[in-house]
Amino acid sequence: MDRKDETMNLEAIKAMLSDVPDGDEFDLDSIIAEVEGGTPAQAHRASRSEPAPSKAAQEKQPPAPQAPEAAPQVHVQAPKMPEAEPRKATPIQETPSAPQAAPRTAPKKRAPRKAEPEEQIPDLTAFEEAVQDERAVRIAAREAKAAARQEKAAAKAAARQAKREAKMAAKQAADTEDEFDDIPEAEPPAPVIASKRAARGTKMTRKEARAARIAAEQAEEEEEIQLRDPAQAQRAFKRRAQGLSVRSIVVLILAVAAAYLSLAPSFDVLPLPVALDAVENPAIGIGVLLLLQFIALFVGIDVFGMGFYNLLHGMPDRASLVSFAILAALLHGASIIVFDNQSGVQIPYLAVSILLLYAAMREERGRFAARARAYQAICSAEQPAAIYSHYDAEDDACRAVKGPLHAEKAFLTEMERADTVDRFSMIYVPVALAASIIFALLASVGRGEPIRFFWAFSAILSVSAPLGLICAFGASYKNVSRRLLASGAAIAGARQANLLRGTEEVVLTENDLFPSGSISLESLQNMGRLSDDKVLACAAALADAAGLELGRVLTEATRERYGVTLAARNVQEVEGGLTGDIGTSRVVLGTAALMVKMGIRIPSGQGEQVCSYLVVDNALAGVLTLRYQPTKHTYRAMRMMRRMHMNAVLAVRDFNISPAMIETEFDLRRGFADQPDPAGVMRLLNPDYSNGDAPAAILTREGAGAFVQVLRCADKLAGAVRSALTLGAFAGICGMLIVAYLVSQNAADALPVMNILLYLLLWYIPVFIITQQTH
């Protein structure tokens, strides 16, 4: 658009809007003058027909600055004037002749005058500057947000670094305490992590809270633990188990005899002399039952006395319930003889109390036998490996790790620790005793019959300690320890078994997956640069310098071919292989993926075979076809891990072993195995990785078979104990409530000895089946 056309358009617009009333708030001449480059004051004076300033005054004033010629083109839409007040404009069709009446003459040149301070020429780029200012504000806001995000990320990184430093400091503090007798005063790594998380105000994960709780419990209990000599403990526990086995048989015979004397009066088909009939002749009949009870007490006096001893020392156990049940049965039998014509059953529950004593003795027998086998496993190995339940704070995972036994007496400490059933008994036994006394008082004194207290107390206590609760641990622990001893392993107890059961990943090394003898060389493809023995020697030198089992296999193959072994220098592990110097040559041994990264062309047609490629001075020298043969025990172990829903973490340095290879060789689902980066593998292989954790089991054999066998037995033991305790507690609580109600109603016909025995035996059947699963 040229200057002439622009002037025409402005004049046309002026003519179209000529009917707009002239006011101070809207001056069309000033707007047009401003667009043309003049001053608003000039346009306003011209429209008012004011006289122009004199020539002398114009000469005194300096010329006004000329606006750039491009300005009118940029701001040609200035007549919109957002500052003007809205009003109705005259329609175009009402003044059709207005455009023709407008003269097409150039605007008159006005004399330049000096702009007054209050009438400065407006900046034509003000609108653009305002837009740019808004854009700058938005850019500044975005930059501020980005800076805030960077500061937040830096704070998180600093917090993670502080966490790692705290963990390493705690581990170093634990390393300096090698003597077991000096109990470490510093908190273990888990409590340190927990305290620092609490100080930062962050939320702990469930796994981290579990690890912190376990570590705190261990620190509290270590002060009261007294260790035993393994050899002496093995012999003592073995003798004790054998003695309890023989004596429990005698008690079982007495229990059968007492049950016959108690049930015969109710069945006519059972022959019984009248003199021994407790119903017809209570003094003699009940006297014989009391005699059988005293004989049983003499045979099992150690179990009976230990129940009261533990209760008085603030450590009530299941034997405490048995001891009180025996005492209540004796008082009930004596009360029947002393007090004639009292309400209640006519035959006391002496047969039930003798049966409970037999169950307690069998439980102790199984526990002592299992501990004797555990001490035997300790004595059979000079340097056994330990299995830990380790919480990895970096990966937030609970892992079963096999490592060295950091402290010589650490496993002995775990053997003497309070077990799961002991912890449960310290809660259940006081509650059951208190509930039995309260219910017995309500059913007797509350009903106005104090003599009924002996019957009520004996009946409620007889069902408060079901057979499944008494035999919840000993038999399962004995069965598991027998199997573990055959595998060269031992587990400390149900509590440690529960720790191993809570792991979700198992750290496996290359010796666990492919023990010695399972790797072999099948073929060698020579590319013509070196001889066959030189190719084998170079590959063997690299693998042997890295400490791999593959190096031993290749070295033996080199010697079988009468080759000369070489030495490698500067051996480094890279992703997918090894690099090093042999003589003056740079040698690389790795997988096909490494060759692709290096740009080395490899022959095709390898299929699913495991191949290692040897490169000498950036040229392919040979292809080694290897065979990784899974052993029968390892194959079963990996399948067992799959059934237990555990995943494998491969802490292997052999570049040929990968998660895909393991899943293929052992027929496992995809995603079963995982492998960290080389730095993570070195962290898992560090002997101090599990330092600070309590050993849950020991192992004297290599391979994944024995390792997974320990985990399987721990899972069975922990599950059996938990199920038995749950069923036993449910049976005991329900039994106490039912018997308390029946006694309060004086329903003696519903509570004979036979019904109590049937109730106990029926609830023991599922526990017996669960225990058999641990064989």
mmCIF file of N, CA and C in Angstrom, residues 57-138:
data_model
loop_
_atom_site.group_PDB
_atom_site.id
_atom_site.type_symbol
_atom_site.label_atom_id
_atom_site.label_comp_id
_atom_site.label_asym_id
_atom_site.label_seq_id
_atom_site.Cartn_x
_atom_site.Cartn_y
_atom_site.Cartn_z
ATOM 1 N N ALA A 57 6.841 32.500 15.998
ATOM 2 C CA ALA A 57 6.828 31.437 17.029
ATOM 3 C C ALA A 57 7.218 30.102 16.458
ATOM 4 N N GLN A 58 6.812 29.893 15.185
ATOM 5 C CA GLN A 58 7.199 28.620 14.566
ATOM 6 C C GLN A 58 8.690 28.544 14.326
ATOM 7 N N GLU A 59 9.304 29.709 13.982
ATOM 8 C CA GLU A 59 10.749 29.684 13.747
ATOM 9 C C GLU A 59 11.515 29.448 15.033
ATOM 10 N N LYS A 60 10.957 29.978 16.164
ATOM 11 C CA LYS A 60 11.667 29.766 17.428
ATOM 12 C C LYS A 60 11.627 28.309 17.869
ATOM 13 N N GLN A 61 10.580 27.638 17.493
ATOM 14 C CA GLN A 61 10.441 26.240 17.949
ATOM 15 C C GLN A 61 11.272 25.325 17.065
ATOM 16 N N PRO A 62 11.935 24.377 17.646
ATOM 17 C CA PRO A 62 12.695 23.411 16.817
ATOM 18 C C PRO A 62 11.721 22.483 16.097
ATOM 19 N N PRO A 63 12.145 21.959 14.984
ATOM 20 C CA PRO A 63 11.251 21.046 14.239
ATOM 21 C C PRO A 63 10.952 19.791 15.055
ATOM 22 N N ALA A 64 9.702 19.406 14.973
ATOM 23 C CA ALA A 64 9.286 18.174 15.692
ATOM 24 C C ALA A 64 9.895 16.957 15.037
ATOM 25 N N PRO A 65 10.240 15.984 15.805
ATOM 26 C CA PRO A 65 10.822 14.755 15.207
ATOM 27 C C PRO A 65 9.806 14.057 14.326
ATOM 28 N N GLN A 66 10.327 13.679 13.159
ATOM 29 C CA GLN A 66 9.470 12.991 12.210
ATOM 30 C C GLN A 66 9.325 11.513 12.576
ATOM 31 N N ALA A 67 8.106 11.045 12.510
ATOM 32 C CA ALA A 67 7.859 9.606 12.765
ATOM 33 C C ALA A 67 8.356 8.793 11.591
ATOM 34 N N PRO A 68 8.800 7.611 11.810
ATOM 35 C CA PRO A 68 9.262 6.766 10.691
ATOM 36 C C PRO A 68 8.123 6.461 9.733
ATOM 37 N N GLU A 69 8.518 6.355 8.468
ATOM 38 C CA GLU A 69 7.502 6.123 7.445
ATOM 39 C C GLU A 69 6.839 4.763 7.587
ATOM 40 N N ALA A 70 7.545 3.805 8.170
ATOM 41 C CA ALA A 70 6.950 2.455 8.301
ATOM 42 C C ALA A 70 5.921 2.395 9.395
ATOM 43 N N ALA A 71 5.926 3.386 10.282
ATOM 44 C CA ALA A 71 4.999 3.338 11.403
ATOM 45 C C ALA A 71 3.556 3.350 10.973
ATOM 46 N N PRO A 72 3.143 4.243 10.024
ATOM 47 C CA PRO A 72 1.734 4.193 9.634
ATOM 48 C C PRO A 72 1.331 2.847 9.074
ATOM 49 N N GLN A 73 2.242 2.142 8.395
ATOM 50 C CA GLN A 73 1.897 0.844 7.831
ATOM 51 C C GLN A 73 1.708 -0.196 8.932
ATOM 52 N N VAL A 74 2.481 -0.084 10.003
ATOM 53 C CA VAL A 74 2.370 -1.085 11.072
ATOM 54 C C VAL A 74 1.102 -0.882 11.862
ATOM 55 N N HIS A 75 0.766 0.388 12.151
ATOM 56 C CA HIS A 75 -0.370 0.685 13.017
ATOM 57 C C HIS A 75 -1.523 1.250 12.210
ATOM 58 N N VAL A 76 -1.814 0.645 11.122
ATOM 59 C CA VAL A 76 -2.890 1.141 10.290
ATOM 60 C C VAL A 76 -4.254 0.868 10.924
ATOM 61 N N GLN A 77 -4.335 -0.069 11.877
ATOM 62 C CA GLN A 77 -5.586 -0.383 12.531
ATOM 63 C C GLN A 77 -5.777 0.424 13.802
ATOM 64 N N ALA A 78 -5.046 1.472 13.976
ATOM 65 C CA ALA A 78 -5.168 2.292 15.182
ATOM 66 C C ALA A 78 -6.536 2.899 15.378
ATOM 67 N N PRO A 79 -7.350 3.173 14.358
ATOM 68 C CA PRO A 79 -8.651 3.768 14.598
ATOM 69 C C PRO A 79 -9.563 2.925 15.455
ATOM 70 N N LYS A 80 -9.256 1.665 15.780
ATOM 71 C CA LYS A 80 -10.118 0.874 16.644
ATOM 72 C C LYS A 80 -10.220 1.484 18.021
ATOM 73 N N MET A 81 -9.133 2.056 18.531
ATOM 74 C CA MET A 81 -9.131 2.815 19.784
ATOM 75 C C MET A 81 -9.856 2.106 20.907
ATOM 76 N N PRO A 82 -9.233 1.170 21.571
ATOM 77 C CA PRO A 82 -9.931 0.500 22.671
ATOM 78 C C PRO A 82 -10.242 1.418 23.823
ATOM 79 N N GLU A 83 -9.581 2.625 23.891
ATOM 80 C CA GLU A 83 -9.858 3.519 25.000
ATOM 81 C C GLU A 83 -11.187 4.238 24.859
ATOM 82 N N ALA A 84 -11.664 4.353 23.624
ATOM 83 C CA ALA A 84 -12.900 5.112 23.405
ATOM 84 C C ALA A 84 -14.081 4.385 23.961
ATOM 85 N N GLU A 85 -15.070 5.134 24.404
ATOM 86 C CA GLU A 85 -16.279 4.537 24.957
ATOM 87 C C GLU A 85 -17.133 3.998 23.821
ATOM 88 N N PRO A 86 -17.779 2.857 24.035
ATOM 89 C CA PRO A 86 -18.617 2.290 22.967
ATOM 90 C C PRO A 86 -19.841 3.156 22.729
ATOM 91 N N ARG A 87 -20.177 3.301 21.441
ATOM 92 C CA ARG A 87 -21.380 4.056 21.065
ATOM 93 C C ARG A 87 -21.856 3.543 19.718
ATOM 94 N N LYS A 88 -23.062 3.915 19.360
ATOM 95 C CA LYS A 88 -23.652 3.477 18.107
ATOM 96 C C LYS A 88 -23.093 4.315 16.958
ATOM 97 N N ALA A 89 -22.702 3.630 15.922
ATOM 98 C CA ALA A 89 -22.231 4.316 14.714
ATOM 99 C C ALA A 89 -23.337 4.348 13.674
ATOM 100 N N THR A 90 -23.281 5.341 12.806
ATOM 101 C CA THR A 90 -24.305 5.477 11.758
ATOM 102 C C THR A 90 -24.114 4.402 10.720
ATOM 103 N N PRO A 91 -25.158 3.681 10.342
ATOM 104 C CA PRO A 91 -24.997 2.639 9.324
ATOM 105 C C PRO A 91 -24.504 3.226 8.024
ATOM 106 N N ILE A 92 -23.787 2.362 7.288
ATOM 107 C CA ILE A 92 -23.193 2.817 6.037
ATOM 108 C C ILE A 92 -24.266 3.110 5.007
ATOM 109 N N GLN A 93 -25.360 2.309 5.003
ATOM 110 C CA GLN A 93 -26.355 2.485 3.970
ATOM 111 C C GLN A 93 -27.123 3.808 4.115
ATOM 112 N N GLU A 94 -27.083 4.455 5.261
ATOM 113 C CA GLU A 94 -27.793 5.721 5.424
ATOM 114 C C GLU A 94 -27.054 6.881 4.775
ATOM 115 N N THR A 95 -25.742 6.766 4.537
ATOM 116 C CA THR A 95 -24.955 7.832 3.876
ATOM 117 C C THR A 95 -24.230 7.253 2.690
ATOM 118 N N PRO A 96 -24.964 6.885 1.655
ATOM 119 C CA PRO A 96 -24.294 6.261 0.516
ATOM 120 C C PRO A 96 -23.364 7.191 -0.225
ATOM 121 N N SER A 97 -23.627 8.502 -0.155
ATOM 122 C CA SER A 97 -22.790 9.437 -0.915
ATOM 123 C C SER A 97 -21.583 9.917 -0.140
ATOM 124 N N ALA A 98 -21.427 9.421 1.097
ATOM 125 C CA ALA A 98 -20.309 9.913 1.885
ATOM 126 C C ALA A 98 -18.971 9.573 1.291
ATOM 127 N N PRO A 99 -18.729 8.382 0.824
ATOM 128 C CA PRO A 99 -17.411 8.117 0.239
ATOM 129 C C PRO A 99 -17.130 8.949 -0.984
ATOM 130 N N GLN A 100 -18.191 9.264 -1.857
ATOM 131 C CA GLN A 100 -17.931 10.051 -3.050
ATOM 132 C C GLN A 100 -17.672 11.507 -2.695
ATOM 133 N N ALA A 101 -18.241 12.000 -1.561
ATOM 134 C CA ALA A 101 -18.066 13.402 -1.218
ATOM 135 C C ALA A 101 -16.713 13.687 -0.618
ATOM 136 N N ALA A 102 -16.004 12.689 -0.215
ATOM 137 C CA ALA A 102 -14.704 12.921 0.407
ATOM 138 C C ALA A 102 -13.713 13.344 -0.632
ATOM 139 N N PRO A 103 -13.021 14.492 -0.455
ATOM 140 C CA PRO A 103 -12.003 14.934 -1.428
ATOM 141 C C PRO A 103 -10.769 14.062 -1.341
ATOM 142 N N ARG A 104 -10.240 13.767 -2.500
ATOM 143 C CA ARG A 104 -9.026 12.949 -2.586
ATOM 144 C C ARG A 104 -7.824 13.868 -2.746
ATOM 145 N N THR A 105 -7.558 14.599 -1.756
ATOM 146 C CA THR A 105 -6.413 15.510 -1.751
ATOM 147 C C THR A 105 -5.465 15.099 -0.662
ATOM 148 N N ALA A 106 -4.229 15.396 -0.838
ATOM 149 C CA ALA A 106 -3.208 15.069 0.167
ATOM 150 C C ALA A 106 -3.432 15.909 1.397
ATOM 151 N N PRO A 107 -3.112 15.422 2.538
ATOM 152 C CA PRO A 107 -3.277 16.194 3.765
ATOM 153 C C PRO A 107 -2.383 17.416 3.780
ATOM 154 N N LYS A 108 -2.926 18.485 4.378
ATOM 155 C CA LYS A 108 -2.167 19.731 4.444
ATOM 156 C C LYS A 108 -0.988 19.575 5.372
ATOM 157 N N LYS A 109 0.136 20.166 4.929
ATOM 158 C CA LYS A 109 1.329 20.133 5.751
ATOM 159 C C LYS A 109 1.237 21.192 6.824
ATOM 160 N N ARG A 110 1.399 20.768 8.021
ATOM 161 C CA ARG A 110 1.343 21.677 9.141
ATOM 162 C C ARG A 110 2.755 22.059 9.553
ATOM 163 N N ALA A 111 2.842 23.273 10.044
ATOM 164 C CA ALA A 111 4.161 23.747 10.448
ATOM 165 C C ALA A 111 4.624 22.990 11.664
ATOM 166 N N PRO A 112 5.865 22.577 11.664
ATOM 167 C CA PRO A 112 6.372 21.845 12.835
ATOM 168 C C PRO A 112 6.453 22.736 14.051
ATOM 169 N N ARG A 113 6.130 22.178 15.176
ATOM 170 C CA ARG A 113 6.194 22.914 16.425
ATOM 171 C C ARG A 113 6.821 22.045 17.487
ATOM 172 N N LYS A 114 7.303 22.694 18.464
ATOM 173 C CA LYS A 114 7.952 21.972 19.566
ATOM 174 C C LYS A 114 6.894 21.314 20.439
ATOM 175 N N ALA A 115 7.079 20.009 20.662
ATOM 176 C CA ALA A 115 6.112 19.262 21.485
ATOM 177 C C ALA A 115 6.257 19.659 22.932
ATOM 178 N N GLU A 116 5.131 19.947 23.574
ATOM 179 C CA GLU A 116 5.135 20.294 24.973
ATOM 180 C C GLU A 116 5.372 19.041 25.820
ATOM 181 N N PRO A 117 5.830 19.225 27.077
ATOM 182 C CA PRO A 117 6.129 18.038 27.897
ATOM 183 C C PRO A 117 4.897 17.173 28.111
ATOM 184 N N GLU A 118 3.761 17.810 28.307
ATOM 185 C CA GLU A 118 2.593 16.976 28.563
ATOM 186 C C GLU A 118 1.988 16.442 27.284
ATOM 187 N N GLU A 119 2.475 16.877 26.089
ATOM 188 C CA GLU A 119 1.929 16.422 24.827
ATOM 189 C C GLU A 119 3.001 15.738 24.005
ATOM 190 N N GLN A 120 3.737 14.778 24.626
ATOM 191 C CA GLN A 120 4.785 14.028 23.940
ATOM 192 C C GLN A 120 4.177 13.138 22.869
ATOM 193 N N ILE A 121 4.951 12.938 21.835
ATOM 194 C CA ILE A 121 4.491 12.058 20.756
ATOM 195 C C ILE A 121 4.437 10.632 21.286
ATOM 196 N N PRO A 122 3.320 9.977 21.201
ATOM 197 C CA PRO A 122 3.224 8.600 21.742
ATOM 198 C C PRO A 122 4.112 7.650 20.968
ATOM 199 N N ASP A 123 4.649 6.681 21.693
ATOM 200 C CA ASP A 123 5.508 5.649 21.082
ATOM 201 C C ASP A 123 4.636 4.684 20.302
ATOM 202 N N LEU A 124 4.959 4.581 19.016
ATOM 203 C CA LEU A 124 4.141 3.707 18.172
ATOM 204 C C LEU A 124 4.335 2.234 18.474
ATOM 205 N N THR A 125 5.412 1.830 19.184
ATOM 206 C CA THR A 125 5.670 0.408 19.508
ATOM 207 C C THR A 125 5.271 0.067 20.933
ATOM 208 N N ALA A 126 4.408 0.903 21.553
ATOM 209 C CA ALA A 126 4.028 0.634 22.955
ATOM 210 C C ALA A 126 3.254 -0.670 23.081
ATOM 211 N N PHE A 127 2.378 -0.879 22.090
ATOM 212 C CA PHE A 127 1.589 -2.127 22.150
ATOM 213 C C PHE A 127 2.484 -3.356 22.039
ATOM 214 N N GLU A 128 3.448 -3.281 21.095
ATOM 215 C CA GLU A 128 4.372 -4.406 20.958
ATOM 216 C C GLU A 128 5.199 -4.602 22.218
ATOM 217 N N GLU A 129 5.625 -3.515 22.849
ATOM 218 C CA GLU A 129 6.413 -3.642 24.072
ATOM 219 C C GLU A 129 5.587 -4.260 25.199
ATOM 220 N N ALA A 130 4.293 -3.887 25.245
ATOM 221 C CA ALA A 130 3.438 -4.493 26.282
ATOM 222 C C ALA A 130 3.305 -5.998 26.076
ATOM 223 N N VAL A 131 3.142 -6.375 24.800
ATOM 224 C CA VAL A 131 3.061 -7.814 24.507
ATOM 225 C C VAL A 131 4.352 -8.506 24.873
ATOM 226 N N GLN A 132 5.489 -7.862 24.533
ATOM 227 C CA GLN A 132 6.773 -8.461 24.874
ATOM 228 C C GLN A 132 6.974 -8.543 26.379
ATOM 229 N N ASP A 133 6.466 -7.552 27.123
ATOM 230 C CA ASP A 133 6.587 -7.599 28.581
ATOM 231 C C ASP A 133 5.812 -8.777 29.154
ATOM 232 N N GLU A 134 4.598 -9.002 28.631
ATOM 233 C CA GLU A 134 3.821 -10.157 29.111
ATOM 234 C C GLU A 134 4.531 -11.474 28.797
ATOM 235 N N ARG A 135 5.100 -11.554 27.583
ATOM 236 C CA ARG A 135 5.836 -12.771 27.222
ATOM 237 C C ARG A 135 7.056 -12.954 28.125
ATOM 238 N N ALA A 136 7.723 -11.891 28.454
ATOM 239 C CA ALA A 136 8.884 -11.985 29.344
ATOM 240 C C ALA A 136 8.477 -12.439 30.742
ATOM 241 N N VAL A 137 7.301 -11.976 31.191
ATOM 242 C CA VAL A 137 6.821 -12.406 32.511
ATOM 243 C C VAL A 137 6.548 -13.911 32.521
ATOM 244 N N ARG A 138 5.907 -14.384 31.429
ATOM 245 C CA ARG A 138 5.644 -15.824 31.360
ATOM 246 C C ARG A 138 6.934 -16.628 31.298
#
